[in-house]
Tab-separated table of C-alpha atoms in Angstrom:
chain	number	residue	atom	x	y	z
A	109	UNK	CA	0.000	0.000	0.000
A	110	UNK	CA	1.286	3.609	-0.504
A	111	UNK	CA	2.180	5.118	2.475
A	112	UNK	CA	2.087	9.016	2.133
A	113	UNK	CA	3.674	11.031	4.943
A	114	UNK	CA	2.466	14.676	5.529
A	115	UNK	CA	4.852	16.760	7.930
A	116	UNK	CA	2.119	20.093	9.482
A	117	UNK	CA	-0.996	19.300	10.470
A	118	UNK	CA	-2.481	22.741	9.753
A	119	UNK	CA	-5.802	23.534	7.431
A	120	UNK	CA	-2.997	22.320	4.251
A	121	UNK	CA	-1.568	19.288	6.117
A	122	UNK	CA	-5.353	17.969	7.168
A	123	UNK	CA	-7.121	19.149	3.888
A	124	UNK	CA	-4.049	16.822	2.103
A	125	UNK	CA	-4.673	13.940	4.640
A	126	UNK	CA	-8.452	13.657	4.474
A	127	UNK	CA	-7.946	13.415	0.378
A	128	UNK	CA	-5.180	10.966	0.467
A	129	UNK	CA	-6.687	8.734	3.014
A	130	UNK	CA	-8.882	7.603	-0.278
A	131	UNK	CA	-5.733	6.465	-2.118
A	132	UNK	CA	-3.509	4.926	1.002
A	133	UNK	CA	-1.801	4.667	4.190
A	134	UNK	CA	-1.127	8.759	5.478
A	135	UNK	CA	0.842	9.639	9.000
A	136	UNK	CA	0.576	12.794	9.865
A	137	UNK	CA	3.142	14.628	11.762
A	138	UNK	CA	3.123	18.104	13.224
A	139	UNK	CA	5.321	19.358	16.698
A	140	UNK	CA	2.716	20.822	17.624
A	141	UNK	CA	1.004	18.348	20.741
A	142	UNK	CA	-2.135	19.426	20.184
A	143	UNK	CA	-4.944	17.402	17.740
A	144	UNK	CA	-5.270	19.745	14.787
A	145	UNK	CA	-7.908	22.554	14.749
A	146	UNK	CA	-8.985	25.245	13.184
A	147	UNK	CA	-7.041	28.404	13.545
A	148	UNK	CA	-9.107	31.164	12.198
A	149	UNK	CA	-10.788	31.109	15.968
A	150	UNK	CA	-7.418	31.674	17.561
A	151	UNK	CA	-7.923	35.274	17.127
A	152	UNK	CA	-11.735	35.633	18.507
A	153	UNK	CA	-13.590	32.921	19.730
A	154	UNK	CA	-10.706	31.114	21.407
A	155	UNK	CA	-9.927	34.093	22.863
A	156	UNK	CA	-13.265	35.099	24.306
A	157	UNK	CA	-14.248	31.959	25.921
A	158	UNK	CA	-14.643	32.098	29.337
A	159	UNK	CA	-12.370	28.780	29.742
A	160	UNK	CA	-10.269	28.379	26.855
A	161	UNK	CA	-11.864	25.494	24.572
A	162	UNK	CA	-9.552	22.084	24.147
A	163	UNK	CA	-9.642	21.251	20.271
A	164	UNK	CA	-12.133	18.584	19.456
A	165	UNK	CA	-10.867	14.890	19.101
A	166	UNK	CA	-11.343	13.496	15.693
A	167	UNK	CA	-11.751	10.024	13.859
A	168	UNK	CA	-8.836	9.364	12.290
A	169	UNK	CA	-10.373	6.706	10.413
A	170	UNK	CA	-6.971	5.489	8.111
A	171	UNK	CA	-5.070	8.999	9.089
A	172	UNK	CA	-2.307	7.819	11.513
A	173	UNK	CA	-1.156	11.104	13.555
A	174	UNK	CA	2.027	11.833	15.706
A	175	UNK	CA	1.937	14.702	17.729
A	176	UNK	CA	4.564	16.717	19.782
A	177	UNK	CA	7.348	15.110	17.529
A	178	UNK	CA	9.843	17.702	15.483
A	179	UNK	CA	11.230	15.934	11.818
A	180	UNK	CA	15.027	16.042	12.332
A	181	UNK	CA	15.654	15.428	8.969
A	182	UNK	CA	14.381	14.818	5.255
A	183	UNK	CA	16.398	11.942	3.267
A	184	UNK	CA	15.328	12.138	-0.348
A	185	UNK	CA	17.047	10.031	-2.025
A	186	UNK	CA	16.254	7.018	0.745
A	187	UNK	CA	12.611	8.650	0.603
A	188	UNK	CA	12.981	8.251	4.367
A	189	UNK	CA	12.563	10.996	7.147
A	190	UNK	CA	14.141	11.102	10.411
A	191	UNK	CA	12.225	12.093	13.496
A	192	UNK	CA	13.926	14.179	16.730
A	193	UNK	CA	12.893	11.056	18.738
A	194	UNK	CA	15.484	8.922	16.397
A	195	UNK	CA	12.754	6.829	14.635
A	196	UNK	CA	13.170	6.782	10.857
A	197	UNK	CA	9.951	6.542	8.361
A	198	UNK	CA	10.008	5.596	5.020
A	199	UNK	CA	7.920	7.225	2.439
A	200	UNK	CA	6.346	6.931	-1.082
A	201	UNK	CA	5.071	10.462	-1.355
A	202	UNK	CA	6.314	13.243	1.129
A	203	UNK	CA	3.860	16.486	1.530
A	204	UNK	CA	5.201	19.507	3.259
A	205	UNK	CA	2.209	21.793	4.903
A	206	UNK	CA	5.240	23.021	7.529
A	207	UNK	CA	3.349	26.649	7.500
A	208	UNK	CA	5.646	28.668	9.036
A	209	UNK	CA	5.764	31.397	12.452
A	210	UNK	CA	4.840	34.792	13.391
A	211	UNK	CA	7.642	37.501	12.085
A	212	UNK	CA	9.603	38.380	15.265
A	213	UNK	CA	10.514	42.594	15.393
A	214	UNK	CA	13.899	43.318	15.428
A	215	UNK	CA	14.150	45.960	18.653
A	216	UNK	CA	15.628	45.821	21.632
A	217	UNK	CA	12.702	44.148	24.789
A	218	UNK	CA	11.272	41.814	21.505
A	219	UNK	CA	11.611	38.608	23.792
A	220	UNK	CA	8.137	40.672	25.467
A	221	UNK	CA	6.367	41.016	22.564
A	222	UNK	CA	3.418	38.239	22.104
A	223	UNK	CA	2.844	36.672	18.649
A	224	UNK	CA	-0.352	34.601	18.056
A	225	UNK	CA	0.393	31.788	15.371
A	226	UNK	CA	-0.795	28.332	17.269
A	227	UNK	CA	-3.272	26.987	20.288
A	228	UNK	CA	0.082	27.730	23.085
A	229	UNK	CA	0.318	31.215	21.669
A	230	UNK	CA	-3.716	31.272	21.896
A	231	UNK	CA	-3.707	29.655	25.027
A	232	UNK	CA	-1.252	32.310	26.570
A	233	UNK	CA	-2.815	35.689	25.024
A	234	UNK	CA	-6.085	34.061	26.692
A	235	UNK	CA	-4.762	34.743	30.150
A	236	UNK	CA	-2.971	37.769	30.023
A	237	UNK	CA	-5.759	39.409	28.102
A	238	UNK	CA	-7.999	38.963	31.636
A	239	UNK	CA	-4.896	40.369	34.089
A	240	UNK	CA	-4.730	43.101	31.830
A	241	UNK	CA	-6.101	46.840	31.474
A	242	UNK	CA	-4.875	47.552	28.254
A	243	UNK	CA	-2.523	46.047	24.800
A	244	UNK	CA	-0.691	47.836	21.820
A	245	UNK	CA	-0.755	46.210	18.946
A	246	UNK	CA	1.995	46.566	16.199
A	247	UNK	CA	0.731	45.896	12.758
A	248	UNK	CA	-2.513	46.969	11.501
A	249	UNK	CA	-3.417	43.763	9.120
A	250	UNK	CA	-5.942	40.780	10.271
A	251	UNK	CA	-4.387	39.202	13.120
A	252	UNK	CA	-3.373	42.808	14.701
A	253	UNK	CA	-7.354	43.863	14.107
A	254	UNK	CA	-9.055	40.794	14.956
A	255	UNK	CA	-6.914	40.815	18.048
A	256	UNK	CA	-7.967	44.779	18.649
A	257	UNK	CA	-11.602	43.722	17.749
A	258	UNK	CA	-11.867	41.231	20.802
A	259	UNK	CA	-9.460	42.892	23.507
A	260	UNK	CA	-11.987	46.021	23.529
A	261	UNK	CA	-14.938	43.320	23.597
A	262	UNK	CA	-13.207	41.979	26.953
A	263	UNK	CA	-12.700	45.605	27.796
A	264	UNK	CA	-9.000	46.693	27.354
A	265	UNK	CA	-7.615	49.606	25.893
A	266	UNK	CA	-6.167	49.356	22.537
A	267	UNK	CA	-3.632	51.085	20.720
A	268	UNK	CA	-2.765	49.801	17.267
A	269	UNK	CA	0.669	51.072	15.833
A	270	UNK	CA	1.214	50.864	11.910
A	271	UNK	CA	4.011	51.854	9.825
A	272	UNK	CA	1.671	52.619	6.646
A	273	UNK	CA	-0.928	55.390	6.330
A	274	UNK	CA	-4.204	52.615	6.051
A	275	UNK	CA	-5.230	49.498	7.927
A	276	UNK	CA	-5.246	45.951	5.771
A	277	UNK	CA	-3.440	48.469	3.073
A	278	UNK	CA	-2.105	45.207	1.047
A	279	UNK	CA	-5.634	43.619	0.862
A	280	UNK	CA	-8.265	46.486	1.322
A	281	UNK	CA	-8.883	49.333	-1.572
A	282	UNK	CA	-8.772	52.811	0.534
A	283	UNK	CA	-12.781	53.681	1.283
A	284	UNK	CA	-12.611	49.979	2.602
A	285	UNK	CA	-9.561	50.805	4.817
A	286	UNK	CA	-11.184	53.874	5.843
A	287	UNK	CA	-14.281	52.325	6.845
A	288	UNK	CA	-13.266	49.711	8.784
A	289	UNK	CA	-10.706	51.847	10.848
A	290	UNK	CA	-13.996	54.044	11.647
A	291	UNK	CA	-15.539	51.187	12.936
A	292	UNK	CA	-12.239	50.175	15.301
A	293	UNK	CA	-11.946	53.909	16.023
A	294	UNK	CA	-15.825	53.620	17.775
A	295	UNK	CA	-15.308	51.066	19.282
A	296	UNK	CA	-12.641	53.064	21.118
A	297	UNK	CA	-9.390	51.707	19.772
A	298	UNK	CA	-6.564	54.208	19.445
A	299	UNK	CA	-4.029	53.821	16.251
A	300	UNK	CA	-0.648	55.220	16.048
A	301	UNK	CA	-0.776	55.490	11.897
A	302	UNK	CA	2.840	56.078	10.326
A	303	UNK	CA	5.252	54.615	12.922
A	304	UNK	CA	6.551	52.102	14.000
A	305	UNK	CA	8.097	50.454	17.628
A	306	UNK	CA	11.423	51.588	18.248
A	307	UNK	CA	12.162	49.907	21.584
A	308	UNK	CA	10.874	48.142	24.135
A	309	UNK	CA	11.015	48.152	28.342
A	310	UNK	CA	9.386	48.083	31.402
A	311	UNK	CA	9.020	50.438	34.361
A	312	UNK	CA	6.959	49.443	37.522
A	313	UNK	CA	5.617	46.197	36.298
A	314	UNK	CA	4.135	48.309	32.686
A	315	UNK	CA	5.636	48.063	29.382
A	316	UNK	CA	6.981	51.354	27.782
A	317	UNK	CA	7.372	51.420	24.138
A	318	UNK	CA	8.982	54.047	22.462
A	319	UNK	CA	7.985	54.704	19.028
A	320	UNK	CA	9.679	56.288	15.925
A	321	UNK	CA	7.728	59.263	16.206
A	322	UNK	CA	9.352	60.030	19.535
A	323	UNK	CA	5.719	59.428	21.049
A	324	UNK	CA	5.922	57.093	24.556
A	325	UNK	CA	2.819	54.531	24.993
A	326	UNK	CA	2.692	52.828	28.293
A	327	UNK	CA	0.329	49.290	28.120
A	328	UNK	CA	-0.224	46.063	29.993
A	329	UNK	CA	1.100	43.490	27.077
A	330	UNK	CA	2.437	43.741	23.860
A	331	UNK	CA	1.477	41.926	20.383
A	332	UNK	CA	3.034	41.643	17.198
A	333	UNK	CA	0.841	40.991	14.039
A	334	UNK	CA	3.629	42.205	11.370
A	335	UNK	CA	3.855	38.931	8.941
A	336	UNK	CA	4.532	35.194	8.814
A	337	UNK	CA	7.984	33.713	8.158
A	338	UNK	CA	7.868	30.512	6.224
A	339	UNK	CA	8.883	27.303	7.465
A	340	UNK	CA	11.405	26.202	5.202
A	341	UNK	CA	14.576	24.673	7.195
A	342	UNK	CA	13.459	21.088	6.464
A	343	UNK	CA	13.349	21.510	2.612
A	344	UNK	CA	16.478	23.571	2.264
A	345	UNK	CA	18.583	21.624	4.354
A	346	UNK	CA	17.347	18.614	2.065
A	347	UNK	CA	18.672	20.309	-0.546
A	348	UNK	CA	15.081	22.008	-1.756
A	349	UNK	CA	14.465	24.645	-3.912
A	350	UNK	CA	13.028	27.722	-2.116
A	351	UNK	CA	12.924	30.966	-2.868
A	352	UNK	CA	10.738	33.292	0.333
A	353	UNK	CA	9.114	29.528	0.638
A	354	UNK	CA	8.854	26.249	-0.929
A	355	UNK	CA	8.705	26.574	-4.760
A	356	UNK	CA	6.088	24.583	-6.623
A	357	UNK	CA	4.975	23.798	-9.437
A	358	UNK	CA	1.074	24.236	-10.309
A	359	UNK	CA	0.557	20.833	-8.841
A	360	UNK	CA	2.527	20.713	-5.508
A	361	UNK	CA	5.530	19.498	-6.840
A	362	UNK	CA	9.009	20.455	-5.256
A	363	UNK	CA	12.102	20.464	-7.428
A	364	UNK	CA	12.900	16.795	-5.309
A	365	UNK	CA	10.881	13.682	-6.694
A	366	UNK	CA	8.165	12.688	-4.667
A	367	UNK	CA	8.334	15.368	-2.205
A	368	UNK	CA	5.165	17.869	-2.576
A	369	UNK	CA	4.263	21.224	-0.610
A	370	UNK	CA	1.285	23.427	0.206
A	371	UNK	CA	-0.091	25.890	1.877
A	372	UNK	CA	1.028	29.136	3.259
A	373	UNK	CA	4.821	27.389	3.030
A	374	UNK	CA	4.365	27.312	-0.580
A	375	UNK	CA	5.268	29.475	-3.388
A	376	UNK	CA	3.229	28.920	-6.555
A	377	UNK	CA	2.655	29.896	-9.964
A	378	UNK	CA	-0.715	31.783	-9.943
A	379	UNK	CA	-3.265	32.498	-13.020
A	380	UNK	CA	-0.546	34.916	-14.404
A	381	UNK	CA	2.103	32.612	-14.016
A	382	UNK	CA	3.621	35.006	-11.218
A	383	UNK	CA	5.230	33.181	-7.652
A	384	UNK	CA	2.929	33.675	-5.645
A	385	UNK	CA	2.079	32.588	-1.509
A	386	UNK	CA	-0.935	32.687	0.313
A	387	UNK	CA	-2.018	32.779	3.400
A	388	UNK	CA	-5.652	32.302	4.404
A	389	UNK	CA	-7.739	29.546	5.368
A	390	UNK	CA	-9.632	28.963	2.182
A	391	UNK	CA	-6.294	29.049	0.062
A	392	UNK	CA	-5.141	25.901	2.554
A	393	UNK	CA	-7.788	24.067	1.878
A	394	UNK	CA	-8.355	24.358	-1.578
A	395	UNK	CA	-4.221	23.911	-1.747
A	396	UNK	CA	-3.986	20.973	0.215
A	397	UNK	CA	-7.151	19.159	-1.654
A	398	UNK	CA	-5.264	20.226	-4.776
A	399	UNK	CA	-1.792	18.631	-3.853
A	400	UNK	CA	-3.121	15.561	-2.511
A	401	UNK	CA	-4.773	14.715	-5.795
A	402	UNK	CA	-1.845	15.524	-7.907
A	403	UNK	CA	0.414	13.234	-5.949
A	404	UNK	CA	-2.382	10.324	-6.243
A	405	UNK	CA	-1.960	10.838	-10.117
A	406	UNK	CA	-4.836	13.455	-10.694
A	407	UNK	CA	-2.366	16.392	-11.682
A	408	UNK	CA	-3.604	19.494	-13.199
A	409	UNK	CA	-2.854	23.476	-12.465
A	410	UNK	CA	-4.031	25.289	-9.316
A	411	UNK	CA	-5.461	28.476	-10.636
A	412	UNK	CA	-7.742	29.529	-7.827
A	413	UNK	CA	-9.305	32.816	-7.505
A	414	UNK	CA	-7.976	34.748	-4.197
A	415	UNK	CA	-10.507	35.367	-1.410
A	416	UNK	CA	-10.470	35.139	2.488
A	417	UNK	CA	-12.821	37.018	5.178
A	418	UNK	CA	-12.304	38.395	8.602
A	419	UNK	CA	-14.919	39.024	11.118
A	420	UNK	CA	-14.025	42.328	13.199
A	421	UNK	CA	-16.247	44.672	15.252
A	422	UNK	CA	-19.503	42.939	14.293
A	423	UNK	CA	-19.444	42.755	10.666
A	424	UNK	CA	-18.118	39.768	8.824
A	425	UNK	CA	-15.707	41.550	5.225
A	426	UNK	CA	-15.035	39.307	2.478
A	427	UNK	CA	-12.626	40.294	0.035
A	428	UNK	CA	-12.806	38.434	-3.322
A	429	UNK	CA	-10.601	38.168	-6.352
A	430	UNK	CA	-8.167	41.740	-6.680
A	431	UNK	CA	-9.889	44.646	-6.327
A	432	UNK	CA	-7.044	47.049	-5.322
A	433	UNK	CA	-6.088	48.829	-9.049
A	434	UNK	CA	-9.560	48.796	-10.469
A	435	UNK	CA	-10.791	51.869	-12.172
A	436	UNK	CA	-13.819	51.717	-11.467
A	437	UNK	CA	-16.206	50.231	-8.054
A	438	UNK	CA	-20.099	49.875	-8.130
A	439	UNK	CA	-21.727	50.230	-4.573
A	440	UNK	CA	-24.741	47.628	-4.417
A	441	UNK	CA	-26.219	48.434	-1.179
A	442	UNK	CA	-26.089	50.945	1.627
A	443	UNK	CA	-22.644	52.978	1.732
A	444	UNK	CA	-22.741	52.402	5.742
A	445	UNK	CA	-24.559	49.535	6.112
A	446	UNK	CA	-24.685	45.601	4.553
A	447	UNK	CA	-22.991	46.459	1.042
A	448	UNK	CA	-21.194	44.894	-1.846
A	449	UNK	CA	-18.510	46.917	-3.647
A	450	UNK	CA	-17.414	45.434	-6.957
A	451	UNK	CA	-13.951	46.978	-8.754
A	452	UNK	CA	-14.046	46.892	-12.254
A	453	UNK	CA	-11.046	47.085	-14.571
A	454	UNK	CA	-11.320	47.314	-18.220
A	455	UNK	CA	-14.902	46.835	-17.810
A	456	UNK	CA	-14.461	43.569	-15.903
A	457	UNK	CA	-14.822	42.590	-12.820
A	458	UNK	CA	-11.383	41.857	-10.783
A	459	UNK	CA	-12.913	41.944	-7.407
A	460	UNK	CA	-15.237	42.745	-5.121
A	461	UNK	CA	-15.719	43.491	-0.978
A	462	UNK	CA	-18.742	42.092	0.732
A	463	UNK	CA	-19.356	43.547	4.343
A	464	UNK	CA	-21.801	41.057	5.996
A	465	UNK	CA	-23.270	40.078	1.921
A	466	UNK	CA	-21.187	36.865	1.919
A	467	UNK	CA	-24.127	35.265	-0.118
A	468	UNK	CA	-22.588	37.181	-3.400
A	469	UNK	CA	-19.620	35.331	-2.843
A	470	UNK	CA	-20.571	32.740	-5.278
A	471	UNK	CA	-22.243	34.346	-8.154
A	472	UNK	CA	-19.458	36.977	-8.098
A	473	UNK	CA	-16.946	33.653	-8.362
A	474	UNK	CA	-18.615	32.635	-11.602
A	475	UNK	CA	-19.071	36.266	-12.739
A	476	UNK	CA	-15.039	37.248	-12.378
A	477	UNK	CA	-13.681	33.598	-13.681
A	478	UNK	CA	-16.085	33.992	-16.518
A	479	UNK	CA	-14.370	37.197	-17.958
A	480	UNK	CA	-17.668	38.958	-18.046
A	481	UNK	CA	-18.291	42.741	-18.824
A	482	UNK	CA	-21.836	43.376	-17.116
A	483	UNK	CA	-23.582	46.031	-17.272
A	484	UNK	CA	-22.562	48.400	-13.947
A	485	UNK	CA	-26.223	49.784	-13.543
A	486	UNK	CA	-27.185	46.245	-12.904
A	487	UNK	CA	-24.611	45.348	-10.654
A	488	UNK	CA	-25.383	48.160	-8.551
A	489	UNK	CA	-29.316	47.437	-8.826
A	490	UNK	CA	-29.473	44.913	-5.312
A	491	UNK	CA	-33.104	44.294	-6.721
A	492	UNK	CA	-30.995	42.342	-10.233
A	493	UNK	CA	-29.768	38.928	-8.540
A	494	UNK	CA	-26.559	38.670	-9.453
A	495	UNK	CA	-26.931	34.655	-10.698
A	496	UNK	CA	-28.845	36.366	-13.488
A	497	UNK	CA	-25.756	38.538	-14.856
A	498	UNK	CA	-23.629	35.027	-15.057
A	499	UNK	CA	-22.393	34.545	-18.898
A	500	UNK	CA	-25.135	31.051	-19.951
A	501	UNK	CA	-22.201	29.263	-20.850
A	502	UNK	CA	-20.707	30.018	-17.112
A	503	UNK	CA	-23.620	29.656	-15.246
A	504	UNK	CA	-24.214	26.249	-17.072
């Protein structure tokens, strides 16, 4: 029987597993002790649980997992892989999901900054969050904002610090940015827009950061939400191409035979034939499904369209396709209220923003990956469905 072995046991690693378990024996190993879960809650409902929440066990069924175990080493050419533990495991078909951790700051008192990438980084920001009165937050992007979004719900003071001029500026077109910093700014959090953390200390039990606009904040605890470095050790020390992650090929494949990656570890050709690597939940998923069928002989291209949503301050934002560099956005909806934005370029649609209208998440799919040029007075008509604007041939 073909034994697959799958080292990260994230939404990639598990996504990979389920799939393969159709086509032979999978082990699944991850350092992690805990059984895998899903981490989009790490930054909300995790966190606002009056006890914090074990992760729920699972049947395995055929899935063979080893927790709390570290992969020393990755023999390719003996298709074997050594474990910390000195046990040695022989593959057919490796799959790396390694993922990767939170981006450390370089400044002096970083050892006090928290990072939030995993259930013991979860587990620790769950505490500290009830001793505290208040948190600073470096980074403005999700992690820093969902953060911000439940500390003031458990009643801290927030200050968010960001080097750029707009929240989410890599993901969010502008009037997006600017709307949901209103809604953060309501809610009472304070940002610190165009700086950054210059040092770090303590005085009386408090921690002082000094900031690069000279400005002193004085706060309870301290997170970092400023990027994700990819896991990568394993494959280069086995002699694997990587190049700011894993390089692929459009179906998983590494430049080592049999060896496979996916994920947020992974860099991959996108739709424009550009390196690209992801990193949300639905792009793991989809990935990791992908992967696993390619290396049980279904191979074709991943050419998925980019979306991922976050839930802050009681509305749930979907961002769809690439809507930053359109020239043109249709508002369907209420400026302030449940809305759809769509950004057209060229006449077609490249993207779109949902605030709490996930429902046009689908028919937008099929209207973007069908090329379409509709007509904008229907897309901003909410009384048109937008099914009925989908290309016959598409919608078929």
């Amino acid at each position: 029987m073909t034994h697959h072995i799958i080292i990260g046991a994230g939404h990639a690693g598990m996504a990979a597993a389920r799939e393969l378990a159709k086509h032979g024996q999978v082990t699944v190993i991850d350092a992690d002790p805990y059984l895998p879960y899903e981490r989009p809650a790490l930054s909300k409902e995790f966190l606002l649980a009056d006890s914090f929440p074990d992760p729920q066990s699972h049947d395995w069924g055929a899935i063979t997992f080893v927790g709390g175990t570290r992969v020393a080493e990755i023999r390719p050419d003996a298709h074997e892989i050594r474990l910390e533990d000195g046990r040695v495991l022989g593959y057919d078909r490796l799959l790396l999901t390694t993922g990767g951790t939170a981006r450390a700051l370089p400044v002096a008192g970083a050892e006090m900054i928290l990072g939030l990438r995993d259930l013991g980084d979860a587990r620790k920001l769950h505490g500290l969050l009830r001793e505290a009165l208040d948190i600073a937050i470096i980074g403005a992007g999700v992690i820093g904002l969902e953060v911000a979004s439940t500390a003031r719900k458990l009643g801290l003071g927030v200050h968010v610090i960001e080097l750029g001029a707009r929240v989410m500026a890599r993901s969010l077109p502008p009037e997006i940015s600017d709307l949901l910093m209103a809604r953060h700014r309501a809610s009472g959090v304070q940002f610190h827009m165009g700086t950054g953390l210059d040092h770090l200390r303590t005085r009386d039990g408090r921690q002082i950061l000094h900031l690069g606009d000279g400005s002193d904040l004085e706060v309870d605890q301290t997170l970092a939400g400023v990027g994700f470095t990819p896991d990568t050790g394993l494959a280069e020390a086995a002699g694997i191409a990587c190049d700011h992650g894993i390089v692929v090929d459009g179906a998983g494949r590494t430049s080592a035979p049999d060896i496979f990656a996916a994920g947020d570890v992974s860099v991959f050709p996108d739709s424009q034939q550009s390196p690209s690597r992801w990193q949300t939940w639905q792009h793991a998923q989809r990935h990791g499904s992908h992967v696993a069928k390619a290396m049980a002989g279904q191979s074709s291209d991943y050419m998925p369209l980019p979306w991922f949503w976050t839930d802050q301050q009681g509305i749930n934002l979907q961002v769809l396709g690439s809507p930053l560099g359109a020239d043109h956005c249709v508002l369907r909806g209420a400026p302030e209220g449940p809305s759809t934005r769509i950004y057209l370029r060229d006449g077609q649609i490249a993207g779109a923003v949902m605030i709490d209208q996930g429902r046009d998440t689908r028919p937008l799919t099929a209207l973007i990956e069908s090329g379409a040029s509709p007509d904008p007075v229907a897309l901003a008509d909410p009384a048109t469905p937008l099914r009925n604007l989908i290309p016959a041939r598409s919608a078929a």
